[in-house]
Amino acid sequence: MSLLGALIIVCGLFFYLAGTVGMLRFPDVYSRLHAVTKADNVGLGLLCLGCGLLFQSWSKAALLLVIWLLAVTAATVGCHLIARNRLQQGDDAE
Amino acid sequence: MTEMLPVLAVFLPMLGGVLVFLLGCGPRNAWSVLTVMLSLTPSLLLVQQVAAVGTVEHHLGGWAPPLGIRLMADGLSALMILLTAVVGGLVSMHALGHFAERANAARNFWVLWPLLWGSLNALFLSADLFNAYVTLELVTLAAIPLVLLAGSAQAVNAALRYLILALFGSMLYLAGVALVYGLIGTLDMQLAAERLSGAGWVLDLAAALMVTGLLVKAAIVPFHLWLPDAHGGAPAPVSALLSALVVKAAVYLLLRLWSGPLFEPLSQPAAAWLLAGLGVAAILYGSVQALRQRRLKLVVAYSTVAQLGYMLLLFPMAGLLAWQGVIYHGVAHGVAKAALFLAAGNILYQLGHDRIVDMRGSGSVLAISFGCFALAGVSIMGLPPSGGFLAKWLLLQGSLQAGAWWLALVILAGGLLAAGYVFRVLRAAFQVPDPDAEEKLPEVRHIGAMMRWPMLLLALTAIGLGFAGEPLLTLLGDVPGRLG
Amino acid sequence: MTLSLFDGLTALLLVILAWRCLVVPDLFRGIVLFVVFGLLLALTWARLDAPDLALAEAAIGAGILGVLLLGTWRALGSPRSGETPASSLSRWLQIASGLGSALLAGLVAWALHLVPGSEGGAGTLAVEELPLPATGQPVTAVLLDFRSYDTLLETAVLLMAVVGSWLARSSLLDAIAGNDATTDTPVVPALVRLFAPVLLVVGAYLVWAGAHSPGGAFQGGAVLAAAGVLMALGRVLGTAPNVGWLLRLLMVLGLLVFISAGLLLMPTEGSFMAYPERWAGLIMHLVEYALALSIALSLLLLFTGAPGLRRLG
Amino acid sequence: MAGLDVYALAAAVLMGLGFHGLVTQPHPLKRLLAVNVFGNGVFLALIVLARRLPDGPDPIPHAMVLTGIVIAVSATAFGLALVRRQAQDRERGDD
């Protein structure tokens, strides 16, 4: 069980890494946002899942699930607002 | 009852401020007057108690140091609390008249000033290094909004500059406290003084950080940059409080630390002479700047920069007379400076401006205001029979006793320069106007008794302090034990 | 403490973030870097066995202060005028300042290396005396019992800061309002409806938890204030030109309860803020809830910058 | 006192950086940030010292830092209100 948990955490970290690389390397705001929010949400989810397996406790797993849901919601709205703001201001400022 | 007085001296004024915050000033300033009464009573009772029985202590929460915080009222604290009560009480009276036509400013003044009063008392009573940091911040954050009551863009700039520097100063002080706590694990000043001896260069560094922080807060040259704008730009009662009490608070803490935990590092010749050098620079620079100013309130503000310098001359002298002289100077300057700022404020109010060149001939019309200015000026110059004279006399004797004759020369030169800027103002005011420029004399606004009497009383007190040396120095008591 | 990779990286990142935050010419970037610095600092507090501080830093230092900084940046003008002028100091003075700072840092680092720590001092006593006070959490015991005087005074600092920013007359919320891409979307009100209640519950929980685990009036109050900020941004709360008496009462409630508990019991207990043993727990809880309410409201009013609050639609 | 403490080092460097920033940066908001960086260095130093107690971290520096954070944030918030007011005044002056 703990091996599985560790494996999932490593997978999650990989997603984080991919998201960060995407943010640094992608050319414009939209694709960067895409990289950060998508990859990090999955990464955080895997991290929470892995930790839940490691703790071996339902209450802690539930807590981690709540954390993930809140983080995903916040990230989604944040992403939406940044993209929207960008769309209204136009891309000329880059 | 006795041991409750220190707590009441801190919290009754603060409760008064909160009361005004909740209810406003009330009809005919009922709550404001009540607040002043609430603030004065415990202060004066506490001073009387200290005079009668000596040091009063209070262990907060029943916890003895090092775990808990101690409030301590010794002679030095009592003297400062008395100064705050006298200056604060009279300036409060002036403020009732000054803010009579500005309801909103009055309300904010009566919230902030009682809070400041309580904070000052808290600082003077503090016997704990960290608590002193908290009270310093309280004093600063109550004082800066008061500057804003002037409402001008210049006041905002001065306030912001003051805030940034003050915040930095207190952080420096806290860094020193952190090192001291790491060295000995206590924050109580007396315990720290006992345990810190021989702590080596880490203590020196801690002392350097704390002292630098306090110098920034006390606006000692070269950290004075915010003071003239803030003190010169604020409304008159606020300027009086800031110059007489608020900057003094930081210097008080410096003296308190010197007589306690930081005695060793501050008594090393290099440190003592460095501090005294800053003091000398402050005296000379501040006085010369005061001579060059065109506006009356700025003259008075730069005079504060200069007068604060005297208080640093203590460190190389380190004797009984110097100790008494420095503290008496703090008290005498507080009263005289409050009188000067109230007089300058009244002159500004009556003339509608405070440009010195345009005051020609107004001395005969504004005889009372300029008379008070002159009386307070006598104390600032250090001429007999004023309080300033007594302080400078003690300081001169102290410097000769310590063999530091050139400090005596600086003290004399500072007095001469002070005479220069005081007489420059008086000369402009009492100069006989040109006969052909008669119509230039402006309409003079009338000031009420509420604005005249406090100024007069403060000016008379400034002179009277010359005769009060005996009781006040008895109240101050012995020198801190280390001097022997 | 052994030098681990994690600690090394954290410390290095802290330093780099602080450095970048202070030298980037773009104000906006500087502010964002400062907020990230605050969050990393929260992580550092957690690593250094200071969970109370981690919560406080995340909520107050990075959270509320971050919102205030960004709002101020918005109020300073159009987003693209964020470039700050380069230093007006001459090159030599800059170098001198750099050398001075390096000297300061070196001396402090060496001193911190030498300082033995406070064994046998007040800290040891505080840990030993812990069964005595009514609250079992060491930091809360120091804040509300051993050194409650400091806590009381710092609440007064908060009140003064609020009065001061009213005097500055610069409403932040009005500066943020106006045509804004972030407010005319249905997503934001939905988010506010979802998150504000959660934050209110979390804040209340933190106050309650302070008695036995990390948390307390300041952390809880800051989270409650964050809920208020969210509601203000989502147009549930708006500014009003005048303060109602109820709002003013709530602002000073913590101060009033704290002072009166101390003053009223002083004649019987002999010293200020010493409580009778039977009631100590109850009184401290009361004080803590009152403080949390006042802190939350004060922080929220520091954010809106206007004296009053009112409900919008 | 055990070995090299990176956090103590970081605390000292933060203080140095804050001081340098305060001296060299002209913009008031940047200077407020610099003071805060300096303050955080001081807080970090306090917490590092708190860990040198053998039986558990010393709660007193923790309480001191908590007090310090609240004071620093209050003062900074007031400072930010002043910065905004300054900008308002400047705008009004330009018109």
XYZ file of N, CA and C in Angstrom, chain C residues 14 77 131 242 264:
15
model
N 13.973 31.506 -0.330
C 13.544 32.681 0.437
C 14.391 33.881 0.070
N -2.859 53.467 -10.500
C -2.993 53.938 -11.870
C -3.135 52.783 -12.817
N 0.981 23.395 32.811
C -0.258 22.887 33.409
C -1.023 23.962 34.170
N -20.202 56.338 6.289
C -20.187 56.505 7.739
C -20.215 55.165 8.458
N -11.848 44.898 35.997
C -12.895 44.551 36.951
C -12.417 43.518 37.955
